CSV table of C-alpha atoms in Angstrom, one decimal:
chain,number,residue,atom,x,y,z
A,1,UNK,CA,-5.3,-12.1,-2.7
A,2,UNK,CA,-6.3,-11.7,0.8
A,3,UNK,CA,-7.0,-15.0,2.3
A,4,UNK,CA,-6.5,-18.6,0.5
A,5,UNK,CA,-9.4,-20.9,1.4
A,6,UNK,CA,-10.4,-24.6,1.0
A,7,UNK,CA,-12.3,-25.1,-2.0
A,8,UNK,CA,-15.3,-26.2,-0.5
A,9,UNK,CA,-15.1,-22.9,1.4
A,10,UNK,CA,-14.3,-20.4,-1.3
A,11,UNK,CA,-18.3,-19.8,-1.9
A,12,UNK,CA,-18.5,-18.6,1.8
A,13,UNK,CA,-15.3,-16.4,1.4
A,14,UNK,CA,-16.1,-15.2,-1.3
A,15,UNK,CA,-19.7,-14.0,0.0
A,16,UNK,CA,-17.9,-12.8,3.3
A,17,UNK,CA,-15.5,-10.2,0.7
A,18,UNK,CA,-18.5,-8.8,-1.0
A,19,UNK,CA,-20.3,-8.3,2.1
A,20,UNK,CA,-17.7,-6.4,3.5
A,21,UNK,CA,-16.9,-4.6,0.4
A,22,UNK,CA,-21.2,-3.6,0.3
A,23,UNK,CA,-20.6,-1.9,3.8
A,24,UNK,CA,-18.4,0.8,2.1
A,25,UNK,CA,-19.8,3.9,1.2
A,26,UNK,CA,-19.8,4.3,-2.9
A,27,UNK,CA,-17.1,7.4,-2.5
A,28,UNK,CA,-14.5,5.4,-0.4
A,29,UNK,CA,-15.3,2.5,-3.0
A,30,UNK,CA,-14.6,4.7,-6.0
A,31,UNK,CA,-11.4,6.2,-4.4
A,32,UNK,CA,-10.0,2.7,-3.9
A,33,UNK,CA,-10.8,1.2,-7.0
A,34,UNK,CA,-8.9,4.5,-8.6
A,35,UNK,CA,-5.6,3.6,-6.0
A,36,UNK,CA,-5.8,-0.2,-7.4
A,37,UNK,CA,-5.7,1.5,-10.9
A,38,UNK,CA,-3.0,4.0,-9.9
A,39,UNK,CA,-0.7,1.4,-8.1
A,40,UNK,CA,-1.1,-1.4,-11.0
A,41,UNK,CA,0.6,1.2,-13.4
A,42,UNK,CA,3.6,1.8,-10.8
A,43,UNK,CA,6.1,-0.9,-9.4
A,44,UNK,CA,7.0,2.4,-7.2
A,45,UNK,CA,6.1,2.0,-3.5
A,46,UNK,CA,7.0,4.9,-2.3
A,47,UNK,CA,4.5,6.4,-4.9
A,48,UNK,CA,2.0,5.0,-3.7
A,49,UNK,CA,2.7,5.7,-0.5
A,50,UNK,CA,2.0,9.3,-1.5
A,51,UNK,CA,-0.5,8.5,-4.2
A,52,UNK,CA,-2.7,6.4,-1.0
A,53,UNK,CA,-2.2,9.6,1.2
A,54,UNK,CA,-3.2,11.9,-1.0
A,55,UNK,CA,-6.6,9.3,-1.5
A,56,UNK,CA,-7.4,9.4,2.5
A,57,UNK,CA,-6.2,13.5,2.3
A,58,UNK,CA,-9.3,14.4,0.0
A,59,UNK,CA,-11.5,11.8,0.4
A,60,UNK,CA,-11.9,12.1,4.2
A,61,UNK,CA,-13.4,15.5,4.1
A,62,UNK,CA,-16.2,15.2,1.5
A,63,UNK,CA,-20.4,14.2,2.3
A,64,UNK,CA,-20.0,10.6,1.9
A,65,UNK,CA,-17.1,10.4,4.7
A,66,UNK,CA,-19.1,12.9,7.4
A,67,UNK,CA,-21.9,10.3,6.8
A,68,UNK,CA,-20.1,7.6,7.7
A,69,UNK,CA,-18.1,9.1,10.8
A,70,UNK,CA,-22.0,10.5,11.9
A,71,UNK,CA,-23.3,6.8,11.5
A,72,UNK,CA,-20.4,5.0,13.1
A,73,UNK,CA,-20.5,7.7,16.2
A,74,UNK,CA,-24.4,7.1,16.5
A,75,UNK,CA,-24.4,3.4,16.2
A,76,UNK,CA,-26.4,3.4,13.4
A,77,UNK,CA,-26.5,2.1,9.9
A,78,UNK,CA,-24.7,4.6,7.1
A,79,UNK,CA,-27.4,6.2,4.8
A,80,UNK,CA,-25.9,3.9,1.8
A,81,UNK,CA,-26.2,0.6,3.5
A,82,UNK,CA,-29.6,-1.9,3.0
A,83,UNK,CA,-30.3,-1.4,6.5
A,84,UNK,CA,-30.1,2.8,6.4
């Protein structure tokens, strides 16, 4: 849990989170629902210190991420986003 909210302001929160998570590209949001996998089966926090690192390590150099760098850089919407 991230943020605790009102109830009569959970519908808003909870549209906020999706929003945010639908501006991800769909590698970076496969790679982190793989780390919440790999760190529910570990109480270790060191392992996933190394488990996360090795995440950013080979994600960061693959299509999806050059895209995003490219669209940040140009001030323009990533190629995966509803307004790309």
């Amino acid at each position: 849990m991230a943020e605790a909210v009102a109830s009569d302001r959970l519908d808003e929160a909870v549209e906020a989170e999706i929003n945010t998570a639908l501006k991800a590209g769909p590698e970076a949001m496969a790679a982190a629902k793989a780390l919440i996998t790999a760190f529910s089966q570990t109480p270790d926090h060191s392992a996933q210190n190394e488990t996360a690192i090795a995440a950013l390590a080979s994600i960061w150099d693959t299509d999806g991420a050059r895209e995003g760098i490219n669209a940040f850089f140009a001030k323009t919407p990533p190629p995966w986003s509803n307004s790309g």
